Coordinates of C-alpha atoms in Angstrom, one line a residue:
Chain J
M137 CA 129.6 86.9 89.5
G138 CA 127.7 83.7 90.1
V139 CA 128.9 83.3 93.6
L140 CA 128.0 86.9 94.4
T141 CA 124.5 86.4 93.1
V142 CA 124.0 83.4 95.4
L143 CA 125.4 85.3 98.4
E144 CA 123.1 88.2 97.6
G145 CA 120.2 85.9 97.6
I146 CA 121.2 84.6 101.0
G147 CA 121.4 88.1 102.3
V148 CA 118.0 89.0 101.0
F149 CA 116.6 85.9 102.5
A150 CA 118.1 86.5 105.9
F151 CA 117.1 90.2 106.0
A152 CA 113.5 89.3 104.9
M153 CA 113.3 86.6 107.7
S154 CA 114.5 89.1 110.3
G155 CA 111.9 91.6 109.2
A156 CA 109.1 89.1 109.2
Y157 CA 110.2 87.8 112.6
V158 CA 110.1 91.3 114.2
A159 CA 106.6 91.8 112.7
T160 CA 105.3 88.6 114.3
Q161 CA 106.9 89.7 117.6
K162 CA 104.9 92.9 117.3
N163 CA 101.7 91.0 116.7
M164 CA 101.2 92.5 113.2
D165 CA 98.8 91.1 110.6
L166 CA 99.9 89.3 107.4
F167 CA 100.2 92.6 105.5
G168 CA 102.5 94.0 108.2
I169 CA 104.6 90.8 108.2
Y170 CA 105.2 90.8 104.4
T171 CA 105.6 94.6 104.3
L172 CA 108.3 94.5 107.0
A173 CA 110.1 91.6 105.3
I174 CA 110.1 93.6 102.0
V175 CA 111.2 96.8 103.7
T176 CA 114.0 95.2 105.6
A177 CA 115.4 93.3 102.6
M178 CA 114.9 96.2 100.1
G179 CA 115.2 99.3 102.2
G180 CA 118.9 99.7 102.1
G181 CA 119.2 99.2 98.4
I182 CA 116.3 101.5 97.6
T183 CA 117.7 104.2 99.9
R184 CA 121.1 103.9 98.0
D185 CA 119.5 104.2 94.6
V186 CA 117.4 107.2 95.6
V187 CA 120.2 109.1 97.3
M188 CA 122.5 108.3 94.4
G189 CA 119.9 109.5 91.9
R190 CA 119.9 106.2 90.0
G191 CA 116.2 106.4 88.9
I192 CA 113.9 103.4 89.6
P193 CA 115.5 101.4 92.4
V194 CA 116.9 98.2 91.1
F195 CA 115.0 96.2 93.7
F196 CA 111.7 97.3 92.2
T197 CA 112.6 95.5 89.0
S198 CA 114.0 92.3 90.5
Y199 CA 111.4 89.5 90.6
R200 CA 114.0 87.1 91.9
S201 CA 114.6 89.1 95.1
F202 CA 110.9 89.6 95.5
F203 CA 110.3 85.9 95.3
I204 CA 113.1 85.1 97.8
I205 CA 111.5 87.6 100.2
L206 CA 108.0 86.0 99.9
V207 CA 109.5 82.6 100.6
A208 CA 111.5 83.8 103.6
A209 CA 108.5 85.6 105.1
T210 CA 106.2 82.7 104.6
L211 CA 108.8 80.4 106.2
V212 CA 108.7 82.5 109.3
L213 CA 105.0 82.1 109.5
F214 CA 105.4 78.3 109.8
L215 CA 108.5 78.3 111.9
K216 CA 107.7 77.0 115.3
N217 CA 111.0 77.4 117.2
Y218 CA 112.5 80.5 115.7
Y219 CA 115.0 80.7 118.6
K220 CA 116.5 77.3 117.6
W221 CA 117.4 78.9 114.2
T222 CA 119.1 81.9 115.7
F223 CA 122.5 80.5 115.0
I224 CA 121.9 80.0 111.3
I225 CA 120.0 83.2 110.9
T226 CA 122.9 85.2 112.5
I227 CA 125.3 83.7 110.0
M228 CA 123.0 84.4 107.1
D229 CA 122.4 88.0 108.3
A230 CA 126.2 88.5 108.5
I231 CA 126.5 87.3 104.9
G232 CA 123.7 89.8 103.9
L233 CA 125.5 92.6 105.7
A234 CA 128.7 91.7 103.9
V235 CA 127.3 91.3 100.5
F236 CA 125.2 94.4 100.6
T237 CA 128.2 96.4 101.7
V238 CA 130.5 95.0 99.0
D239 CA 127.8 95.2 96.3
T240 CA 127.7 99.0 96.8
C241 CA 131.5 99.3 97.0
I242 CA 131.7 97.8 93.5
K243 CA 129.1 100.2 92.2
A244 CA 130.6 103.2 94.0
A245 CA 134.1 102.4 92.8
A246 CA 132.8 102.1 89.2
S247 CA 131.3 105.6 89.6
H248 CA 134.6 107.0 90.9
Y249 CA 133.1 108.3 94.1
N250 CA 135.3 109.9 96.7
L251 CA 136.1 108.1 99.9
L252 CA 133.3 109.8 101.9
S253 CA 130.5 109.0 99.5
F254 CA 132.0 105.5 98.9
V255 CA 131.8 104.7 102.6
F256 CA 128.5 106.4 103.4
M257 CA 126.7 104.7 100.6
S258 CA 128.1 101.2 101.4
V259 CA 127.1 101.4 105.0
I260 CA 123.7 102.9 104.3
T261 CA 122.9 100.1 101.9
A262 CA 124.0 97.5 104.4
V263 CA 122.2 98.8 107.4
G264 CA 119.4 100.9 105.9
G265 CA 116.8 98.1 105.7
G266 CA 117.2 97.3 109.4
V267 CA 116.9 100.9 110.3
I268 CA 113.7 101.4 108.4
R269 CA 112.4 98.1 109.9
D270 CA 113.0 99.4 113.4
L271 CA 111.5 102.9 112.6
L272 CA 108.3 101.2 111.4
C273 CA 108.2 99.3 114.7
S274 CA 108.8 102.3 116.9
R275 CA 112.0 101.0 118.4
V276 CA 115.4 102.5 118.6
P277 CA 117.3 101.2 115.6
V278 CA 119.2 98.1 116.7
I279 CA 122.3 99.2 115.0
M280 CA 122.5 102.2 117.4
R281 CA 122.4 100.0 120.4
R282 CA 123.8 96.6 119.9
E283 CA 127.1 94.9 119.3
I284 CA 129.3 95.7 116.4
Y285 CA 127.1 95.6 113.3
A286 CA 127.4 98.7 111.2
T287 CA 131.0 99.0 112.3
A288 CA 131.8 95.7 110.6
S289 CA 130.2 97.1 107.4
L290 CA 132.2 100.3 107.8
A291 CA 135.5 98.5 108.3
G292 CA 134.8 96.3 105.3
A293 CA 134.1 99.2 103.1
L294 CA 137.4 100.9 104.1
L295 CA 139.2 97.7 103.4
Y296 CA 137.7 97.5 99.9
W297 CA 138.7 101.1 99.3
A298 CA 142.3 100.3 100.5
I299 CA 142.9 97.3 98.3
Y300 CA 140.6 97.3 95.2
R301 CA 142.9 99.4 93.1
F302 CA 145.7 96.9 93.1
A303 CA 143.9 93.7 94.1
G304 CA 141.2 94.0 91.5
E305 CA 137.4 93.9 91.9
L306 CA 137.0 90.1 92.2
I307 CA 139.6 89.4 94.9
S308 CA 138.7 92.6 96.9
C309 CA 135.1 91.5 96.7
Y310 CA 135.7 88.1 98.3
V311 CA 138.3 89.3 100.8
C312 CA 136.0 92.0 102.1
I313 CA 133.0 89.7 102.3
A314 CA 135.0 87.2 104.3
F315 CA 136.4 90.0 106.5
I316 CA 133.0 91.5 107.3
V317 CA 131.4 88.1 108.0
A318 CA 134.3 87.1 110.2
F319 CA 134.3 90.5 112.1
R320 CA 130.6 90.4 112.7
L321 CA 130.5 86.8 113.8
A322 CA 133.5 87.2 116.0
S323 CA 131.8 90.2 117.7
V324 CA 128.7 88.1 118.4
Y325 CA 130.7 85.1 119.6
F326 CA 133.1 86.9 121.9
R327 CA 130.5 89.5 122.8
F328 CA 132.8 92.5 122.3
N329 CA 131.3 95.9 122.0
L330 CA 132.3 99.4 121.3
P331 CA 132.6 101.5 124.5
R332 CA 129.8 103.6 125.7
I333 CA 129.9 106.9 127.5
R334 CA 128.5 106.7 131.0
R335 CA 127.2 110.0 131.9
G336 CA 126.3 111.3 135.4
A337 CA 123.5 110.1 137.6
A338 CA 120.4 108.1 136.5
G339 CA 118.3 111.3 136.8
E340 CA 120.1 112.7 133.8
E341 CA 119.6 109.7 131.6
D342 CA 116.0 110.3 130.5
G343 CA 116.8 113.0 128.0
Chain V
M230 CA 131.0 134.3 101.0
G231 CA 133.9 133.9 103.5
V232 CA 131.6 134.8 106.4
L233 CA 128.9 132.5 105.3
T234 CA 131.4 129.6 105.2
V235 CA 132.4 130.3 108.7
L236 CA 128.8 130.5 109.9
E237 CA 128.0 127.3 108.1
G238 CA 130.9 125.6 109.9
I239 CA 129.5 126.9 113.2
G240 CA 126.1 125.5 112.3
V241 CA 127.5 122.1 111.4
F242 CA 129.5 122.1 114.6
A243 CA 126.5 122.9 116.8
F244 CA 124.2 120.4 115.1
A245 CA 126.8 117.6 115.4
M246 CA 127.2 118.4 119.1
S247 CA 123.5 118.2 119.7
G248 CA 123.4 114.9 117.9
A249 CA 126.3 113.4 119.8
Y250 CA 124.8 114.7 123.1
V251 CA 121.4 113.1 122.5
A252 CA 123.3 109.8 121.7
T253 CA 125.2 109.9 125.0
Q254 CA 121.9 110.6 126.8
K255 CA 120.4 107.5 125.2
N256 CA 123.4 105.5 126.3
M257 CA 124.5 104.6 122.8
D258 CA 127.9 103.2 121.9
L259 CA 130.7 105.1 120.1
F260 CA 129.3 104.2 116.7
G261 CA 125.9 105.5 117.6
I262 CA 127.3 108.8 118.9
Y263 CA 129.3 109.5 115.8
T264 CA 126.4 108.3 113.6
L265 CA 123.9 110.6 115.3
A266 CA 126.3 113.5 115.1
I267 CA 126.7 112.9 111.3
V268 CA 123.0 112.4 110.8
T269 CA 122.0 115.5 112.7
A270 CA 124.5 117.8 110.9
M271 CA 124.1 116.3 107.4
G272 CA 120.5 115.0 107.4
G273 CA 118.8 118.3 106.4
G274 CA 121.2 119.0 103.5
I275 CA 121.1 115.4 102.2
T276 CA 117.3 115.4 102.3
R277 CA 117.2 118.7 100.4
D278 CA 119.6 117.4 97.7
V279 CA 117.7 114.1 97.3
V280 CA 114.3 115.8 97.1
M281 CA 115.6 118.4 94.7
G282 CA 117.2 115.7 92.6
R283 CA 120.6 117.2 92.7
G284 CA 122.5 113.9 92.5
I285 CA 125.2 113.1 95.1
P286 CA 124.4 115.2 98.2
V287 CA 127.0 117.9 98.6
F288 CA 127.7 116.9 102.2
F289 CA 129.0 113.5 101.0
T290 CA 131.8 115.3 99.1
S291 CA 132.7 117.8 101.9
Y292 CA 135.7 116.7 103.9
R293 CA 135.7 120.0 105.8
S294 CA 132.1 119.4 107.2
F295 CA 133.0 115.8 108.0
F296 CA 136.1 116.9 109.9
I297 CA 134.1 119.5 111.9
I298 CA 131.5 116.9 112.8
L299 CA 134.2 114.5 114.1
V300 CA 135.7 117.2 116.2
A301 CA 132.3 118.2 117.6
A302 CA 131.3 114.7 118.5
T303 CA 134.7 113.9 120.1
L304 CA 134.4 117.1 122.1
V305 CA 131.1 115.9 123.5
L306 CA 132.7 112.7 124.7
F307 CA 135.1 114.7 126.9
L308 CA 132.8 117.4 128.0
K309 CA 132.1 117.0 131.6
N310 CA 129.4 119.6 132.3
Y311 CA 127.4 119.8 129.1
Y312 CA 124.7 121.8 130.9
K313 CA 127.1 124.6 131.6
W314 CA 127.6 124.9 127.9
T315 CA 123.9 125.0 127.1
F316 CA 123.9 128.8 126.6
I317 CA 126.7 128.7 124.0
I318 CA 125.3 125.7 122.3
T319 CA 121.9 127.3 122.0
I320 CA 123.4 130.3 120.3
M321 CA 125.4 128.1 117.9
D322 CA 122.4 126.0 117.1
A323 CA 120.4 129.1 116.3
I324 CA 123.2 130.2 113.9
G325 CA 123.1 126.7 112.3
L326 CA 119.3 127.0 111.9
A327 CA 119.7 130.4 110.3
V328 CA 122.6 129.5 108.0
F329 CA 121.0 126.3 106.8
T330 CA 117.8 128.1 106.0
V331 CA 119.4 130.9 104.1
D332 CA 121.9 128.6 102.3
T333 CA 118.9 126.8 100.8
C334 CA 117.1 130.1 100.1
I335 CA 120.1 131.2 97.9
K336 CA 120.1 127.9 96.0
A337 CA 116.3 127.8 95.6
A338 CA 116.2 131.4 94.4
A339 CA 119.0 130.7 91.8
S340 CA 116.8 127.7 90.6
H341 CA 113.8 130.0 90.2
Y342 CA 111.6 127.9 92.5
N343 CA 108.1 129.0 93.2
L344 CA 107.2 130.2 96.7
L345 CA 106.0 126.9 98.0
S346 CA 109.0 124.9 96.9
F347 CA 111.3 127.7 98.1
V348 CA 109.9 127.7 101.7
F349 CA 109.5 123.9 102.0
M350 CA 113.0 123.2 100.9
S351 CA 114.5 125.9 103.2
V352 CA 112.7 124.7 106.3
I353 CA 113.3 121.0 105.5
T354 CA 117.0 121.7 105.2
A355 CA 117.2 123.6 108.5
V356 CA 115.2 121.2 110.6
G357 CA 115.6 117.9 108.7
G358 CA 118.7 116.8 110.6
G359 CA 117.1 117.2 113.9
V360 CA 114.0 115.3 112.9
I361 CA 116.0 112.4 111.6
R362 CA 118.0 112.4 114.9
D363 CA 114.9 112.2 116.9
L364 CA 113.4 109.5 114.7
L365 CA 116.5 107.4 115.2
C366 CA 116.1 107.9 119.0
S367 CA 112.4 106.9 119.0
R368 CA 111.2 110.3 120.4
V369 CA 108.7 112.7 119.0
P370 CA 110.7 115.2 117.0
V371 CA 111.6 118.1 119.2
I372 CA 110.5 120.6 116.5
M373 CA 106.9 119.3 116.8
R374 CA 106.7 120.0 120.6
R375 CA 109.0 122.7 121.7
E376 CA 109.3 126.4 121.5
I377 CA 109.5 128.3 118.2
Y378 CA 112.2 126.6 116.2
A379 CA 111.0 125.6 112.7
T380 CA 108.8 128.7 112.8
A381 CA 111.8 130.9 113.0
S382 CA 113.3 129.2 109.9
L383 CA 109.9 129.6 108.1
A384 CA 109.7 133.3 108.9
G385 CA 113.3 133.8 107.8
A386 CA 112.7 132.0 104.5
L387 CA 109.6 134.2 103.8
L388 CA 111.6 137.3 104.7
Y389 CA 114.3 136.3 102.2
W390 CA 111.7 135.7 99.5
A391 CA 110.2 139.1 100.2
I392 CA 113.4 141.1 100.0
Y393 CA 116.0 139.3 97.8
R394 CA 114.8 140.6 94.5
F395 CA 115.5 144.2 95.4
A396 CA 118.0 143.9 98.3
G397 CA 120.3 141.5 96.5
E398 CA 121.6 138.2 97.6
L399 CA 124.3 139.3 100.0
I400 CA 122.3 141.8 102.0
S401 CA 119.2 139.5 102.1
C402 CA 121.5 136.7 103.3
Y403 CA 122.8 138.6 106.3
V404 CA 119.5 140.3 107.2
C405 CA 117.7 136.9 107.2
I406 CA 120.4 135.2 109.3
A407 CA 120.3 137.9 111.8
F408 CA 116.5 137.8 111.8
I409 CA 116.3 134.0 112.4
V410 CA 119.0 134.0 115.1
A411 CA 117.3 136.9 116.9
F412 CA 113.8 135.4 116.6
R413 CA 115.0 132.0 117.8
L414 CA 117.0 133.4 120.7
A415 CA 114.2 135.8 121.7
S416 CA 111.8 132.9 121.9
V417 CA 114.2 130.9 124.1
Y418 CA 114.8 133.9 126.3
F419 CA 111.3 135.1 126.7
R420 CA 109.9 131.5 126.6
F421 CA 107.1 132.4 124.2
N422 CA 105.5 129.6 122.3
L423 CA 102.9 129.0 119.6
P424 CA 99.5 128.2 121.1
R425 CA 98.4 124.6 121.5
I426 CA 94.9 123.3 121.1
R427 CA 93.6 121.8 124.4
R428 CA 91.1 119.1 123.6
G429 CA 88.6 117.6 126.0
A430 CA 89.4 115.5 129.0
A431 CA 92.7 113.7 129.8
G432 CA 91.1 110.4 128.7
E433 CA 91.0 111.5 125.1
E434 CA 94.7 112.6 125.0
D435 CA 96.3 109.2 124.5
G436 CA 95.4 108.9 120.8
Chain P
M177 CA 89.7 114.5 84.3
G178 CA 87.5 117.0 86.2
V179 CA 86.0 114.3 88.4
L180 CA 89.4 113.0 89.3
T181 CA 90.6 116.4 90.3
V182 CA 87.6 116.8 92.6
L183 CA 88.2 113.4 94.1
E184 CA 91.9 114.2 94.6
G185 CA 90.9 117.4 96.4
I186 CA 88.7 115.3 98.7
G187 CA 91.5 112.9 99.4
V188 CA 94.0 115.7 100.2
F189 CA 91.3 117.3 102.5
A190 CA 90.7 114.0 104.4
F191 CA 94.4 113.2 104.8
A192 CA 95.2 116.7 106.0
M193 CA 92.3 116.5 108.6
S194 CA 93.6 113.1 109.9
G195 CA 97.1 114.6 110.2
A196 CA 95.9 117.7 112.0
Y197 CA 93.7 115.6 114.3
V198 CA 96.5 113.3 115.4
A199 CA 98.6 116.4 116.1
T200 CA 95.9 117.8 118.4
Q201 CA 95.7 114.5 120.1
K202 CA 99.4 114.6 120.7
N203 CA 99.1 118.1 122.2
M204 CA 101.3 119.7 119.6
D205 CA 101.5 123.4 118.9
L206 CA 100.1 125.2 115.9
F207 CA 103.2 124.6 113.9
G208 CA 103.0 120.9 114.6
I209 CA 99.4 120.7 113.6
Y210 CA 99.9 122.4 110.2
T211 CA 103.1 120.5 109.6
L212 CA 101.5 117.1 110.3
A213 CA 98.5 118.1 108.1
I214 CA 100.9 118.9 105.3
V215 CA 103.1 115.9 105.8
T216 CA 100.1 113.5 105.9
A217 CA 98.6 114.9 102.7
M218 CA 101.8 115.4 100.7
G219 CA 104.1 112.7 102.1
G220 CA 103.0 109.9 99.9
G221 CA 103.2 111.9 96.7
I222 CA 106.5 113.4 97.6
T223 CA 108.0 110.0 98.4
R224 CA 106.7 108.7 95.0
D225 CA 108.2 111.6 93.1
V226 CA 111.5 111.3 94.9
V227 CA 111.8 107.5 94.5
M228 CA 110.8 107.8 90.8
G229 CA 113.4 110.5 90.3
R230 CA 110.9 113.0 88.9
G231 CA 112.6 116.1 90.1
I232 CA 110.7 118.7 92.2
P233 CA 107.7 116.8 93.7
V234 CA 104.5 117.9 92.1
F235 CA 102.9 118.8 95.4
F236 CA 105.5 121.5 96.0
T237 CA 104.2 123.4 93.0
S238 CA 100.5 122.9 93.7
Y239 CA 98.9 125.9 95.4
R240 CA 95.5 124.3 95.2
S241 CA 96.5 121.3 97.3
F242 CA 98.3 123.6 99.8
F243 CA 95.2 125.8 100.2
I244 CA 93.0 122.7 100.7
I245 CA 95.4 121.5 103.4
L246 CA 95.4 124.8 105.2
V247 CA 91.6 124.9 105.2
A248 CA 91.3 121.3 106.5
A249 CA 93.8 121.8 109.3
T250 CA 92.1 125.0 110.3
L251 CA 88.8 123.3 110.4
V252 CA 90.1 120.7 112.8
L253 CA 91.2 123.5 115.2
F254 CA 87.6 124.6 115.4
L255 CA 85.9 121.2 115.3
K256 CA 84.4 120.5 118.7
N257 CA 83.2 117.0 118.3
Y258 CA 85.6 115.3 116.0
Y259 CA 84.3 111.9 116.9
K260 CA 80.8 112.7 115.5
W261 CA 82.5 113.3 112.2
T262 CA 84.3 110.0 112.2
F263 CA 81.9 108.5 109.7
I264 CA 82.3 111.2 107.1
I265 CA 86.1 111.4 107.6
T266 CA 86.4 107.6 107.1
I267 CA 84.6 107.9 103.8
M268 CA 86.7 110.8 102.7
D269 CA 89.9 109.0 103.8
A270 CA 88.9 106.0 101.7
I271 CA 88.4 108.2 98.7
G272 CA 91.8 109.7 99.3
L273 CA 93.4 106.2 99.5
A274 CA 91.7 105.2 96.3
V275 CA 92.5 108.3 94.3
F276 CA 96.1 108.4 95.4
T277 CA 96.5 104.8 94.4
V278 CA 94.9 105.2 91.0
D279 CA 96.6 108.5 90.3
T280 CA 100.0 106.7 90.6
C281 CA 98.7 103.8 88.6
I282 CA 98.0 106.1 85.7
K283 CA 101.5 107.7 85.9
A284 CA 103.2 104.3 86.3
A285 CA 101.3 102.8 83.4
A286 CA 102.3 105.8 81.2
S287 CA 105.9 105.2 82.1
H288 CA 105.7 101.5 81.2
Y289 CA 106.8 100.3 84.7
N290 CA 106.9 96.6 85.3
L291 CA 104.4 95.0 87.7
L292 CA 106.5 95.2 90.8
S293 CA 107.4 98.9 90.4
F294 CA 103.8 99.7 89.4
V295 CA 102.3 98.1 92.6
F296 CA 105.0 99.4 95.0
M297 CA 104.8 103.0 93.8
S298 CA 101.0 103.0 93.9
V299 CA 100.8 101.6 97.4
I300 CA 103.6 103.8 98.7
T301 CA 101.9 106.9 97.4
A302 CA 98.6 106.0 99.0
V303 CA 99.9 105.0 102.4
G304 CA 103.2 107.0 102.6
G305 CA 101.7 110.1 104.1
G306 CA 100.1 108.2 106.9
V307 CA 103.3 106.3 107.6
I308 CA 105.3 109.5 107.9
R309 CA 102.6 111.1 110.1
D310 CA 102.9 108.2 112.5
L311 CA 106.7 108.1 112.5
L312 CA 106.7 111.8 113.4
C313 CA 104.3 111.0 116.3
S314 CA 106.4 108.0 117.6
R315 CA 103.7 105.5 117.1
V316 CA 103.7 102.2 115.1
P317 CA 102.3 103.1 111.7
V318 CA 98.6 102.5 111.8
I319 CA 98.8 100.7 108.5
M320 CA 100.9 98.0 110.1
R321 CA 98.3 97.3 112.8
R322 CA 94.8 98.0 111.8
E323 CA 92.1 96.8 109.6
I324 CA 92.6 96.3 105.8
Y325 CA 94.0 99.6 104.6
A326 CA 97.1 99.2 102.5
T327 CA 95.7 95.9 101.4
A328 CA 92.8 97.7 99.7
S329 CA 95.2 99.9 97.9
L330 CA 97.3 96.9 96.8
A331 CA 94.3 95.0 95.5
G332 CA 93.1 98.1 93.6
A333 CA 96.5 98.6 92.0
L334 CA 96.5 94.9 90.9
L335 CA 93.0 95.4 89.5
Y336 CA 94.1 98.4 87.5
W337 CA 97.1 96.5 86.2
A338 CA 94.8 93.6 85.1
I339 CA 92.3 95.7 83.2
Y340 CA 93.8 99.0 82.0
R341 CA 95.2 97.6 78.8
F342 CA 91.8 96.7 77.4
A343 CA 89.4 98.8 79.4
G344 CA 91.3 102.0 78.8
E345 CA 92.5 104.6 81.3
L346 CA 89.2 106.3 82.1
I347 CA 87.1 103.3 82.8
S348 CA 89.9 101.5 84.7
C349 CA 90.4 104.6 86.8
Y350 CA 86.8 104.8 88.0
V351 CA 86.4 101.1 88.4
C352 CA 89.5 100.9 90.6
I353 CA 88.5 103.9 92.7
A354 CA 85.1 102.4 93.3
F355 CA 86.6 99.1 94.1
I356 CA 89.1 100.4 96.7
V357 CA 86.6 102.6 98.4
A358 CA 84.1 99.7 98.6
F359 CA 86.8 97.3 99.8
R360 CA 88.0 99.7 102.5
L361 CA 84.6 100.7 103.8
A362 CA 83.4 97.1 103.8
S363 CA 86.4 96.2 105.9
V364 CA 85.5 99.0 108.3
Y365 CA 81.9 98.1 108.4
F366 CA 82.2 94.4 108.8
R367 CA 85.3 94.7 110.9
F368 CA 87.2 92.0 109.0
N369 CA 90.9 91.8 109.3
L370 CA 93.9 90.0 107.9
P371 CA 94.9 87.1 110.2
R372 CA 97.7 87.6 112.7
I373 CA 100.3 85.1 113.8
R374 CA 99.9 84.3 117.4
R375 CA 103.2 83.3 118.8
G376 CA 104.0 81.4 122.0
A377 CA 103.5 82.8 125.5
A378 CA 103.1 86.4 126.5
G379 CA 106.7 86.5 127.7
E380 CA 108.0 86.2 124.2
E381 CA 105.8 89.1 122.8
D382 CA 107.9 92.0 124.0
G383 CA 110.5 91.7 121.2

């Protein structure tokens, strides 16, 4: 699982950077920046462990993840041209999305969850951190607006469910990570979206 | 409990519709619409199961509820005149509120909770989904602004507590469902509200 | 532990008042006011008990806390000049912050948590109620904007961790409560803050 650990580290790093960056955008103080980095990187996993009733969330006991988060958030403080890094951060974030999804797939499969629980837990773990980040910043969660994001996680979890029984854990793991990363990056590159429902006149929109 | 199952299905259906509808109002994509439908219908029950420490939330294992939610959300996509349906949806939503409340009352009574836990869990289950829906949409939770909604759930839970020991589970169940539905619909029909506290000049209001 | 119980009561009282006050500012109805008082006073402790997997949250079984909350919220309804009371409320709130932090430190130490879990749980308990209050009011959580607040809780938890093994539970407890209250009030009085990161032109700020 050496490769998975490295990929997970990259995911934590990318999620922490995105949290810290949003905090600087919102003009928060140092506490807010580090808090948002921690919450974004750990939120999904903590939610999973709490909902699954696994006792103390695994992230609370992981010094390595915590250290990665601190480094990532500190890096954002000194980054002058964050926008120039957007390309690299998007790739890292896609890796994070993929690894967090598959990570939970492995655990859920080992616990013999049914399909619904399996998919819900995988997607919640992958996108939960970002949702909590956006809630703490009083904005509509990005996953509910933007391009294909949670959908890539969902499709990857379904793929894992479909193949892991005969392809084995290791192969399914890498296939699904590659699939989610490719799906997510393709959606960014080609700017394709899920359809929206346009509804009536502008006057009705302010529900 | 055949009737209760049917009523619960109606409640899930109504909650899912309200979630999907708010999502279309907020111009979300398909993923957002189905997510909000799921969250609204399942959020209360999941919160209850997590807070009560019941392991995997029961909704995660219920294919029937999931199917009902998908149908309800899909229906909203094709509904042209949502406003014309407001009357029916309000009634269904009131049934959902009542059934979710009483559902938890039954479980809490079986677990011999004290009055505080009993009431809290019942109300959280009934209104939790709507609160999460509104949080994900960046608006003040409707239950904290509008007419009598959570109050009807609260009154119903107290009524159940008062009568179930001598009236028995079945009778208490139907009495409380009828009471909550009637209380809620009466408050909508007669537009009565709980009093608010008016405070000072307008300048102070923007806390 | 008689003194600790009294201090905890003061904390619950202050937190409930702040919740009720924000609700009146937001023009909520009576249900919203009491709900926000309850959520603010109980939210941190409930979150702690849920994340720690402790079964039914202790607050749900505490009639004393519930009674204190009702009194505090009712008092706010009748308070004419809330602003004149700001000084006293700030002190009580600082006591609440301190007691909630140290309360969790004691429990976490007894459960032999590692440093990360120890600190996270303590801070979450102390500030969680305020965060949930602000989420329900659709505003950026105050702790992410304002003066030193969560930072005082964090520093106090670290202090407890550093001294409790040789100073004993009782002394550590009072030392840390005094430290957090002093730290918090000093930051209010001298208006010192954590640094923020100023970033680029105004056009970039609206992330």
